[in-house]
CSV table of C-alpha atoms and ligand atoms in Angstrom, one decimal:
chain,number,residue,atom,x,y,z
E,145,UNK,CA,-228.2,233.6,162.2
E,146,UNK,CA,-226.9,236.6,160.5
E,147,UNK,CA,-226.0,238.0,156.7
E,148,UNK,CA,-223.7,237.3,154.5
E,149,UNK,CA,-222.1,240.3,153.4
E,150,UNK,CA,-220.5,240.7,149.4
E,151,UNK,CA,-216.7,240.3,150.2
E,152,UNK,CA,-215.9,243.4,147.7
E,153,UNK,CA,-218.1,245.8,150.2
E,154,UNK,CA,-216.1,248.7,151.2
E,155,UNK,CA,-215.5,248.1,155.2
E,156,UNK,CA,-215.0,250.2,158.2
E,157,UNK,CA,-211.7,250.4,159.6
E,158,UNK,CA,-210.2,251.4,162.9
E,159,UNK,CA,-206.6,251.4,161.6
E,160,UNK,CA,-207.3,253.9,158.0
E,161,UNK,CA,-203.5,254.9,157.6
E,162,UNK,CA,-203.6,258.4,158.2
E,163,UNK,CA,-200.0,258.7,156.2
E,164,UNK,CA,-200.2,259.3,152.9
E,165,UNK,CA,-198.1,257.0,150.4
E,166,UNK,CA,-194.4,257.8,150.6
E,167,UNK,CA,-191.6,256.4,149.1
E,168,UNK,CA,-187.8,257.0,148.2
E,169,UNK,CA,-188.2,253.9,145.2
E,170,UNK,CA,-189.1,255.8,142.3
E,171,UNK,CA,-190.7,252.1,140.4
E,172,UNK,CA,-193.0,252.3,143.3
E,173,UNK,CA,-194.6,256.1,142.2
E,174,UNK,CA,-196.6,254.6,139.0
E,175,UNK,CA,-197.6,251.4,140.6
E,176,UNK,CA,-198.9,253.1,143.9
E,177,UNK,CA,-201.1,255.3,141.5
E,178,UNK,CA,-202.8,252.2,139.9
E,179,UNK,CA,-203.4,251.1,142.9
E,180,UNK,CA,-204.9,254.0,144.6
E,181,UNK,CA,-207.3,254.5,141.5
E,182,UNK,CA,-207.9,250.7,141.7
E,183,UNK,CA,-206.4,249.9,138.1
E,184,UNK,CA,-204.4,246.8,137.6
E,185,UNK,CA,-201.0,246.1,137.7
E,186,UNK,CA,-199.0,244.4,134.9
E,187,UNK,CA,-196.1,241.7,134.8
E,188,UNK,CA,-193.8,244.7,135.1
E,189,UNK,CA,-195.0,246.2,138.3
E,190,UNK,CA,-194.9,242.6,139.8
E,191,UNK,CA,-191.2,242.7,139.0
E,192,UNK,CA,-190.7,245.8,140.3
E,193,UNK,CA,-193.0,244.9,143.8
E,194,UNK,CA,-190.5,242.1,144.3
E,195,UNK,CA,-187.4,244.2,144.1
E,196,UNK,CA,-187.9,247.1,145.9
E,197,UNK,CA,-186.0,247.8,148.9
E,198,UNK,CA,-188.8,250.0,150.3
E,199,UNK,CA,-191.1,247.1,151.8
E,200,UNK,CA,-192.7,249.0,154.2
E,201,UNK,CA,-194.3,251.2,150.8
E,202,UNK,CA,-194.9,247.8,149.3
E,203,UNK,CA,-196.4,246.8,152.8
E,204,UNK,CA,-198.5,250.3,153.2
E,205,UNK,CA,-200.5,249.4,149.4
E,206,UNK,CA,-201.2,245.7,150.0
E,207,UNK,CA,-202.9,246.9,153.4
E,208,UNK,CA,-204.6,249.9,151.6
E,209,UNK,CA,-206.2,247.2,149.4
E,210,UNK,CA,-206.6,244.6,152.2
E,211,UNK,CA,-208.2,247.3,154.2
E,212,UNK,CA,-210.6,248.7,151.5
E,213,UNK,CA,-211.8,244.7,150.7
E,214,UNK,CA,-211.6,243.9,154.1
E,215,UNK,CA,-211.4,246.5,156.8
E,216,UNK,CA,-210.2,245.6,159.9
E,217,UNK,CA,-211.5,241.8,159.9
E,218,UNK,CA,-209.4,238.8,160.2
E,219,UNK,CA,-210.4,235.4,159.8
E,220,UNK,CA,-209.3,232.2,160.8
E,221,UNK,CA,-211.7,229.2,160.9
E,222,UNK,CA,-211.8,226.0,163.2
E,223,UNK,CA,-210.5,222.8,161.1
E,224,UNK,CA,-208.8,219.8,161.3
E,225,UNK,CA,-206.3,218.1,158.6
E,226,UNK,CA,-206.4,214.8,157.7
E,227,UNK,CA,-204.1,213.0,155.5
E,228,UNK,CA,-205.1,209.4,154.7
E,229,UNK,CA,-201.9,208.2,153.1
E,230,UNK,CA,-198.6,209.5,152.2
E,231,UNK,CA,-197.5,206.8,149.5
E,232,UNK,CA,-197.2,208.5,146.6
E,233,UNK,CA,-195.7,207.8,143.0
E,234,UNK,CA,-194.6,211.3,142.5
E,235,UNK,CA,-191.4,211.8,144.4
E,236,UNK,CA,-191.2,215.1,144.0
E,237,UNK,CA,-187.6,216.7,144.7
E,238,UNK,CA,-189.4,219.2,146.9
E,239,UNK,CA,-192.0,217.1,149.1
E,240,UNK,CA,-190.4,215.3,152.5
E,241,UNK,CA,-194.0,213.6,152.9
E,242,UNK,CA,-194.6,211.0,150.4
E,243,UNK,CA,-192.8,207.9,150.9
E,244,UNK,CA,-192.8,205.1,147.9
E,245,UNK,CA,-195.3,202.0,148.8
E,246,UNK,CA,-193.7,199.4,151.3
E,247,UNK,CA,-190.9,202.0,152.6
E,248,UNK,CA,-190.0,202.8,155.7
E,249,UNK,CA,-192.7,205.3,156.9
E,250,UNK,CA,-195.2,204.9,154.3
E,251,UNK,CA,-199.3,204.5,155.8
E,252,UNK,CA,-202.2,204.0,154.5
E,253,UNK,CA,-205.3,204.6,156.2
E,254,UNK,CA,-208.0,202.1,156.5
E,255,UNK,CA,-211.6,203.9,156.2
E,256,UNK,CA,-212.5,203.5,160.1
E,257,UNK,CA,-208.8,204.9,161.2
E,258,UNK,CA,-209.8,207.7,158.8
E,259,UNK,CA,-213.1,208.4,160.5
E,260,UNK,CA,-211.7,208.1,163.8
E,261,UNK,CA,-209.0,210.3,163.4
E,262,UNK,CA,-211.5,213.0,161.9
E,263,UNK,CA,-213.3,212.7,165.6
E,264,UNK,CA,-210.1,213.2,167.4
E,265,UNK,CA,-207.9,215.6,169.4
E,266,UNK,CA,-210.3,218.2,168.7
E,267,UNK,CA,-212.4,219.8,172.0
E,268,UNK,CA,-214.3,222.5,169.7
E,269,UNK,CA,-216.5,221.3,166.7
E,270,UNK,CA,-214.8,221.7,163.8
E,271,UNK,CA,-216.7,223.4,160.6
E,272,UNK,CA,-214.0,222.0,158.1
E,273,UNK,CA,-211.7,218.5,157.0
E,274,UNK,CA,-208.9,219.6,155.1
E,275,UNK,CA,-208.5,216.5,153.1
E,276,UNK,CA,-205.2,215.9,150.9
E,277,UNK,CA,-202.8,212.5,150.8
E,278,UNK,CA,-200.3,211.0,148.1
E,279,UNK,CA,-200.9,209.6,144.7
E,280,UNK,CA,-201.2,205.7,145.5
E,281,UNK,CA,-200.8,203.7,143.1
E,282,UNK,CA,-203.4,201.3,144.2
E,283,UNK,CA,-206.2,202.8,146.2
E,284,UNK,CA,-209.3,203.3,143.6
E,285,UNK,CA,-211.4,206.1,143.3
E,286,UNK,CA,-214.0,204.1,145.5
E,287,UNK,CA,-211.7,204.5,148.5
E,288,UNK,CA,-211.9,208.1,148.4
E,289,UNK,CA,-215.4,208.2,147.5
E,290,UNK,CA,-216.0,205.8,150.8
E,291,UNK,CA,-214.0,208.2,152.5
E,292,UNK,CA,-216.2,211.1,152.0
E,293,UNK,CA,-219.3,209.7,152.3
E,294,UNK,CA,-218.5,208.1,155.7
E,295,UNK,CA,-217.2,211.3,157.2
E,296,UNK,CA,-220.5,213.1,155.8
E,297,UNK,CA,-222.5,210.4,157.0
E,298,UNK,CA,-220.8,210.6,161.0
E,299,UNK,CA,-220.2,215.1,160.4
E,300,UNK,CA,-223.0,216.0,158.3
E,301,UNK,CA,-222.5,219.7,159.4
E,302,UNK,CA,-218.8,219.6,158.3
E,303,UNK,CA,-217.5,220.9,155.1
E,304,UNK,CA,-215.1,219.0,152.9
E,305,UNK,CA,-212.5,220.6,150.9
E,306,UNK,CA,-210.3,217.5,149.8
E,307,UNK,CA,-208.5,216.6,147.4
E,308,UNK,CA,-205.7,219.3,145.1
E,309,UNK,CA,-205.9,219.1,141.6
E,310,UNK,CA,-203.0,217.2,140.9
E,311,UNK,CA,-205.1,214.8,143.2
E,312,UNK,CA,-207.8,215.0,141.3
E,313,UNK,CA,-206.5,214.2,137.7
E,314,UNK,CA,-205.1,211.1,139.0
E,315,UNK,CA,-207.7,209.6,140.6
E,316,UNK,CA,-209.2,210.4,137.0
E,317,UNK,CA,-206.7,209.0,135.3
E,318,UNK,CA,-206.2,206.0,137.2
E,319,UNK,CA,-210.5,205.1,137.0
E,320,UNK,CA,-210.3,206.0,133.4
E,321,UNK,CA,-212.7,208.9,133.7
E,322,UNK,CA,-213.1,212.7,132.8
E,323,UNK,CA,-212.2,214.6,135.4
E,324,UNK,CA,-215.8,216.6,135.3
E,325,UNK,CA,-216.8,212.8,135.7
E,326,UNK,CA,-214.7,212.3,138.6
E,327,UNK,CA,-215.8,216.0,140.6
E,328,UNK,CA,-219.0,214.6,139.3
E,329,UNK,CA,-218.6,211.7,141.8
E,330,UNK,CA,-216.4,213.6,144.5
E,331,UNK,CA,-219.6,216.0,144.4
E,332,UNK,CA,-222.3,213.6,144.9
E,333,UNK,CA,-220.1,211.7,147.7
E,334,UNK,CA,-219.9,214.9,149.6
E,335,UNK,CA,-217.2,216.9,148.7
E,336,UNK,CA,-218.1,220.6,149.0
E,337,UNK,CA,-214.7,222.4,147.9
E,338,UNK,CA,-211.3,222.2,146.8
E,339,UNK,CA,-208.0,223.1,148.4
E,340,UNK,CA,-205.2,225.2,146.3
E,341,UNK,CA,-202.5,223.0,146.9
E,342,UNK,CA,-200.0,221.3,144.1
E,343,UNK,CA,-200.3,224.3,142.1
E,344,UNK,CA,-196.3,224.6,142.8
E,345,UNK,CA,-194.7,227.0,140.3
E,346,UNK,CA,-196.2,227.0,137.0
E,347,UNK,CA,-193.0,227.8,135.0
E,348,UNK,CA,-192.0,224.8,133.4
E,349,UNK,CA,-188.3,224.7,133.7
E,350,UNK,CA,-188.8,225.1,137.4
E,351,UNK,CA,-191.6,222.5,137.6
E,352,UNK,CA,-189.3,220.1,136.0
E,353,UNK,CA,-187.0,220.5,138.7
E,354,UNK,CA,-189.0,220.9,141.4
E,355,UNK,CA,-192.1,217.8,140.9
E,356,UNK,CA,-191.4,216.6,137.6
E,357,UNK,CA,-193.8,214.2,137.9
E,358,UNK,CA,-197.0,215.9,138.4
E,359,UNK,CA,-199.6,217.5,136.2
E,360,UNK,CA,-197.5,220.4,134.5
E,361,UNK,CA,-199.0,224.1,135.0
E,362,UNK,CA,-201.1,224.2,131.8
E,363,UNK,CA,-203.3,220.8,133.5
E,364,UNK,CA,-203.2,222.2,136.8
E,365,UNK,CA,-205.1,225.2,135.7
E,366,UNK,CA,-207.7,223.2,133.3
E,367,UNK,CA,-208.8,220.7,136.1
E,368,UNK,CA,-208.7,224.0,138.2
E,369,UNK,CA,-211.5,225.6,135.7
E,370,UNK,CA,-213.6,222.4,135.8
E,371,UNK,CA,-213.7,222.0,139.3
E,372,UNK,CA,-215.4,226.0,138.9
E,373,UNK,CA,-217.7,224.8,136.1
E,374,UNK,CA,-218.5,222.2,138.0
E,375,UNK,CA,-219.7,224.9,140.7
E,376,UNK,CA,-217.0,223.8,143.4
E,377,UNK,CA,-215.2,227.2,145.0
E,378,UNK,CA,-211.1,226.1,145.4
E,379,UNK,CA,-208.2,228.0,146.8
E,380,UNK,CA,-204.6,228.6,144.9
E,381,UNK,CA,-201.0,228.6,146.3
E,382,UNK,CA,-197.6,229.0,145.1
E,383,UNK,CA,-194.8,227.0,146.2
E,384,UNK,CA,-191.9,229.9,146.5
E,385,UNK,CA,-188.2,230.3,147.9
E,386,UNK,CA,-186.3,227.4,145.6
E,387,UNK,CA,-185.2,227.7,142.4
E,388,UNK,CA,-187.7,229.7,141.4
E,389,UNK,CA,-187.3,233.7,140.2
E,390,UNK,CA,-189.2,236.7,140.5
E,391,UNK,CA,-190.7,236.3,136.4
E,392,UNK,CA,-192.1,232.8,137.7
E,393,UNK,CA,-193.7,234.3,140.4
E,394,UNK,CA,-195.0,236.5,138.6
E,395,UNK,CA,-196.0,234.8,135.4
E,396,UNK,CA,-197.7,232.2,138.0
E,397,UNK,CA,-199.8,234.8,139.7
E,398,UNK,CA,-200.6,236.3,136.5
E,399,UNK,CA,-201.7,232.9,135.4
E,400,UNK,CA,-204.2,232.7,138.4
E,401,UNK,CA,-205.4,236.0,138.0
E,402,UNK,CA,-206.3,235.4,134.4
E,403,UNK,CA,-208.1,232.0,135.4
E,404,UNK,CA,-209.8,234.1,137.7
E,405,UNK,CA,-211.2,236.4,135.9
E,406,UNK,CA,-213.0,233.4,133.6
E,407,UNK,CA,-214.3,231.3,136.7
E,408,UNK,CA,-214.6,233.4,139.5
E,409,UNK,CA,-213.9,230.3,141.7
E,410,UNK,CA,-210.9,231.0,143.6
E,411,UNK,CA,-212.0,231.7,147.0
E,412,UNK,CA,-208.1,232.2,148.7
E,413,UNK,CA,-204.5,232.7,147.7
E,414,UNK,CA,-202.2,231.2,149.7
E,415,UNK,CA,-198.3,231.1,149.3
E,416,UNK,CA,-196.3,228.7,150.6
E,417,UNK,CA,-192.8,228.9,151.7
E,418,UNK,CA,-190.8,226.2,150.6
E,419,UNK,CA,-189.4,224.0,153.6
E,420,UNK,CA,-186.1,222.2,152.2
E,421,UNK,CA,-185.6,219.7,155.6
E,422,UNK,CA,-185.6,215.7,154.4
E,423,UNK,CA,-186.2,217.1,150.8
E,424,UNK,CA,-184.4,216.4,148.0
E,425,UNK,CA,-183.6,220.2,147.9
E,426,UNK,CA,-182.5,220.2,151.4
E,427,UNK,CA,-179.2,222.3,150.4
E,428,UNK,CA,-181.5,224.9,149.5
E,429,UNK,CA,-182.0,228.3,152.7
E,430,UNK,CA,-185.1,228.7,154.4
E,431,UNK,CA,-187.0,231.6,153.6
E,432,UNK,CA,-186.6,234.5,155.4
E,433,UNK,CA,-189.6,236.8,157.0
E,434,UNK,CA,-188.9,239.5,155.1
E,435,UNK,CA,-189.0,237.2,152.1
E,436,UNK,CA,-192.3,236.1,153.4
E,437,UNK,CA,-194.3,239.4,153.9
E,438,UNK,CA,-192.9,240.7,150.6
E,439,UNK,CA,-194.5,237.4,148.7
E,440,UNK,CA,-197.7,238.1,151.1
E,441,UNK,CA,-198.1,241.7,149.5
E,442,UNK,CA,-197.1,241.5,146.0
E,443,UNK,CA,-200.0,238.4,146.2
E,444,UNK,CA,-202.5,241.1,147.2
E,445,UNK,CA,-201.6,243.6,144.5
E,446,UNK,CA,-201.9,241.4,142.4
E,447,UNK,CA,-204.3,239.2,142.8
E,448,UNK,CA,-206.8,242.2,142.3
E,449,UNK,CA,-209.7,239.8,141.6
E,450,UNK,CA,-209.0,237.4,144.6
E,451,UNK,CA,-210.7,238.3,147.6
E,452,UNK,CA,-208.9,236.9,150.4
E,453,UNK,CA,-205.4,236.1,150.7
E,454,UNK,CA,-204.5,233.1,153.8
E,455,UNK,CA,-201.1,233.8,155.7
E,456,UNK,CA,-201.0,230.1,156.6
E,457,UNK,CA,-199.8,230.4,160.2
E,458,UNK,CA,-198.2,226.5,160.4
E,459,UNK,CA,-196.7,227.3,157.4
E,460,UNK,CA,-195.1,231.1,158.0
E,461,UNK,CA,-194.6,230.9,162.2
E,462,UNK,CA,-197.6,232.9,164.3
E,463,UNK,CA,-195.5,235.7,164.4
E,464,UNK,CA,-195.3,236.5,160.4
E,465,UNK,CA,-198.5,235.0,160.3
E,466,UNK,CA,-199.8,238.3,162.5
E,467,UNK,CA,-197.4,240.7,160.8
E,468,UNK,CA,-198.8,239.6,157.5
E,469,UNK,CA,-202.3,241.0,158.8
E,470,UNK,CA,-201.0,244.4,158.1
E,471,UNK,CA,-199.4,243.7,154.8
E,472,UNK,CA,-202.2,242.5,153.2
E,473,UNK,CA,-203.1,238.9,154.2
E,474,UNK,CA,-206.9,238.6,156.0
E,475,UNK,CA,-207.1,235.1,157.1
E,476,UNK,CA,-204.6,232.9,159.1
E,477,UNK,CA,-206.6,229.8,158.5
E,478,UNK,CA,-207.5,227.4,161.2
E,479,UNK,CA,-206.6,225.1,164.5
E,480,UNK,CA,-205.7,222.5,161.8
E,481,UNK,CA,-205.3,219.8,165.0
E,482,UNK,CA,-202.8,217.9,162.9
E,483,UNK,CA,-199.9,218.8,160.2
E,484,UNK,CA,-197.9,216.4,158.6
E,485,UNK,CA,-196.9,218.6,155.3
E,486,UNK,CA,-194.4,221.2,156.3
E,487,UNK,CA,-193.2,219.1,160.0
E,488,UNK,CA,-192.2,216.1,158.0
E,489,UNK,CA,-190.2,219.4,156.0
E,490,UNK,CA,-188.8,220.8,159.2
E,491,UNK,CA,-191.8,223.1,160.4
E,492,UNK,CA,-191.4,223.7,163.9
E,493,UNK,CA,-194.3,225.4,164.4
E,494,UNK,CA,-196.9,223.5,166.8
E,495,UNK,CA,-199.1,220.6,165.6
E,496,UNK,CA,-202.6,222.9,166.1
E,497,UNK,CA,-203.6,226.0,167.5
E,498,UNK,CA,-206.7,226.7,169.7
E,499,UNK,CA,-209.2,229.1,168.7
E,500,UNK,CA,-209.5,231.3,172.0
E,501,UNK,CA,-205.2,231.9,170.8
E,502,UNK,CA,-205.6,232.1,166.9
E,503,UNK,CA,-208.0,235.1,168.5
E,504,UNK,CA,-206.1,236.5,170.3
E,505,UNK,CA,-202.9,237.0,167.9
E,506,UNK,CA,-205.5,238.3,165.7
E,507,UNK,CA,-206.8,241.0,168.2
E,508,UNK,CA,-203.0,241.9,168.9
E,509,UNK,CA,-202.2,242.9,165.8
E,510,UNK,CA,-204.9,245.5,165.6
E,511,UNK,CA,-207.7,243.5,163.3
E,512,UNK,CA,-211.0,241.9,164.6
E,513,UNK,CA,-211.2,238.2,164.5
E,514,UNK,CA,-214.0,236.5,162.3
E,515,UNK,CA,-214.4,232.9,162.6
E,516,UNK,CA,-215.6,232.1,159.3
E,517,UNK,CA,-216.4,228.4,157.6
E,518,UNK,CA,-214.9,227.5,154.1
E,519,UNK,CA,-217.0,229.7,152.5
E,520,UNK,CA,-216.3,232.3,154.4
E,521,UNK,CA,-219.7,232.9,156.2
E,522,UNK,CA,-219.8,233.7,159.4
E,523,UNK,CA,-219.6,231.3,162.5
E,524,UNK,CA,-221.2,231.8,165.8
E,525,UNK,CA,-220.3,229.3,168.5
E,526,UNK,CA,-222.2,228.8,171.5
E,527,UNK,CA,-220.3,226.3,173.6
E,528,UNK,CA,-219.6,223.2,171.5
E,529,UNK,CA,-221.7,223.7,168.5
E,530,UNK,CA,-222.2,226.4,165.9
E,531,UNK,CA,-224.5,228.4,163.4
E,532,UNK,CA,-222.9,229.7,160.0
E,533,UNK,CA,-224.4,232.9,158.2
E,534,UNK,CA,-226.5,231.9,155.3
Z,159,V47,O1,-199.6,221.0,147.6
Z,159,V47,C1,-195.2,220.1,149.9
Z,159,V47,C2,-196.5,222.1,149.5
Z,159,V47,C3,-198.8,222.1,149.8
Z,159,V47,C4,-193.8,221.3,151.1
Z,159,V47,O2,-206.3,225.7,150.4
Z,159,V47,C5,-194.5,222.2,150.5
Z,159,V47,O3,-206.9,226.6,152.4
Z,159,V47,C6,-193.2,224.0,151.5
Z,159,V47,O4,-201.9,223.0,149.9
Z,159,V47,N1,-192.3,223.0,151.7
Z,159,V47,C7,-199.8,220.8,150.7
Z,159,V47,N2,-194.2,223.4,150.9
Z,159,V47,C8,-200.4,222.2,151.7
Z,159,V47,C9,-201.6,223.1,151.1
Z,159,V47,C10,-203.0,224.3,151.9
Z,159,V47,C11,-201.8,224.2,152.9
Z,159,V47,C12,-203.1,224.9,153.9
Z,159,V47,C13,-204.1,225.8,153.1
Z,159,V47,C14,-204.6,225.4,152.5
Z,159,V47,C15,-205.8,225.4,151.3
Z,159,V47,C16,-203.6,224.6,150.9
Z,159,V47,O5,-198.0,222.2,150.2
Z,159,V47,C17,-198.4,221.1,148.4
Z,159,V47,C18,-197.2,221.5,148.1
Z,159,V47,O6,-197.5,222.9,147.4
Z,159,V47,N3,-195.5,221.7,150.3
Z,159,V47,N4,-194.3,219.6,150.3
Z,159,V47,C19,-192.7,221.4,151.4
Z,159,V47,N5,-191.2,220.8,151.5
């Protein structure tokens, strides 16, 4: 057993940048001054970071903040994704995963099947189940409560990170309960924290086009506030690389930052690159490596109150995730084992990655791999069991 340390304690780094900050882009100079003195960046700073041609200078600044917070540490976890159903009433243009009830490819797991899925395909003891799915028109809240209770009975040591703000709001409405009552029921069943999906882009103009039938941006934020007030941690995401502009992205990040000032309930921010294949926006091009790396860096710089920035390897590819560890990210996510949302939308990354391979990627980036649990406590392993530092 070890002891957890504060995220915000300065950590030592063997790779501290020896070069002073340099740039040809005069717009970055005042931003660099703010970053180096720990002052908060504003909306226009965010725009300048998105628009600067000097990606190395933007990366230098993000890396500076990242190393101040985490030194050389880069986190990963041993997790399993479970998607109990892809049946969804929302029909979002951005999504290739959701299916109408009864249509080809639609599935809903029986509870036994979901529990078997949880146990399958992994040879390493997972510390987290990541559970998200579609907005099913008929499944009652009890199905999800039984799913979680059954998982807790079978895998009491595994942290359950389940249901996006969108799913929670939908379940509450169907069960005719308030969000807080629904959260209480989910907590009692065994949900330990919430993932960050469904945030997409908060700006109404964009949201109306990419995910018209989901809760709006304010409702997503209000639900997250209630999650945090219920004593649960959550993550936050932003879907970029579709029809949004720089202003929409800065607006999204600053809204998350404002809520975090209020609740301190977010753990990790995960920028998600739009994958267009098999969606109603399939004509859009994919993001490039440079866009993805810049998004990581700008997120690290604007979200000064978020402890962690995750470069989700399955969405970014392992290679871009690895480079991101020097552009602001301190986490590459986990073993995953089975991924559907990105693979339905054309991802070519493997379905999962072994623990050893995640560690190799991190080490090769000159970082120190630390296995974490969902709450960022260090995990130590012997054979097939693990201990979490408390
Ligand atoms: O909510 C859906 C996005 C999210 C597409 O919290 C798409 O630790 C790109 O939220 N192209 C689900 N993105 C994934 C997610 C997540 C992943 C890993 C870790 C965590 C965490 C959260 O994926 C959805 C939506 O925002 N999404 N379709 C698509 N075609």
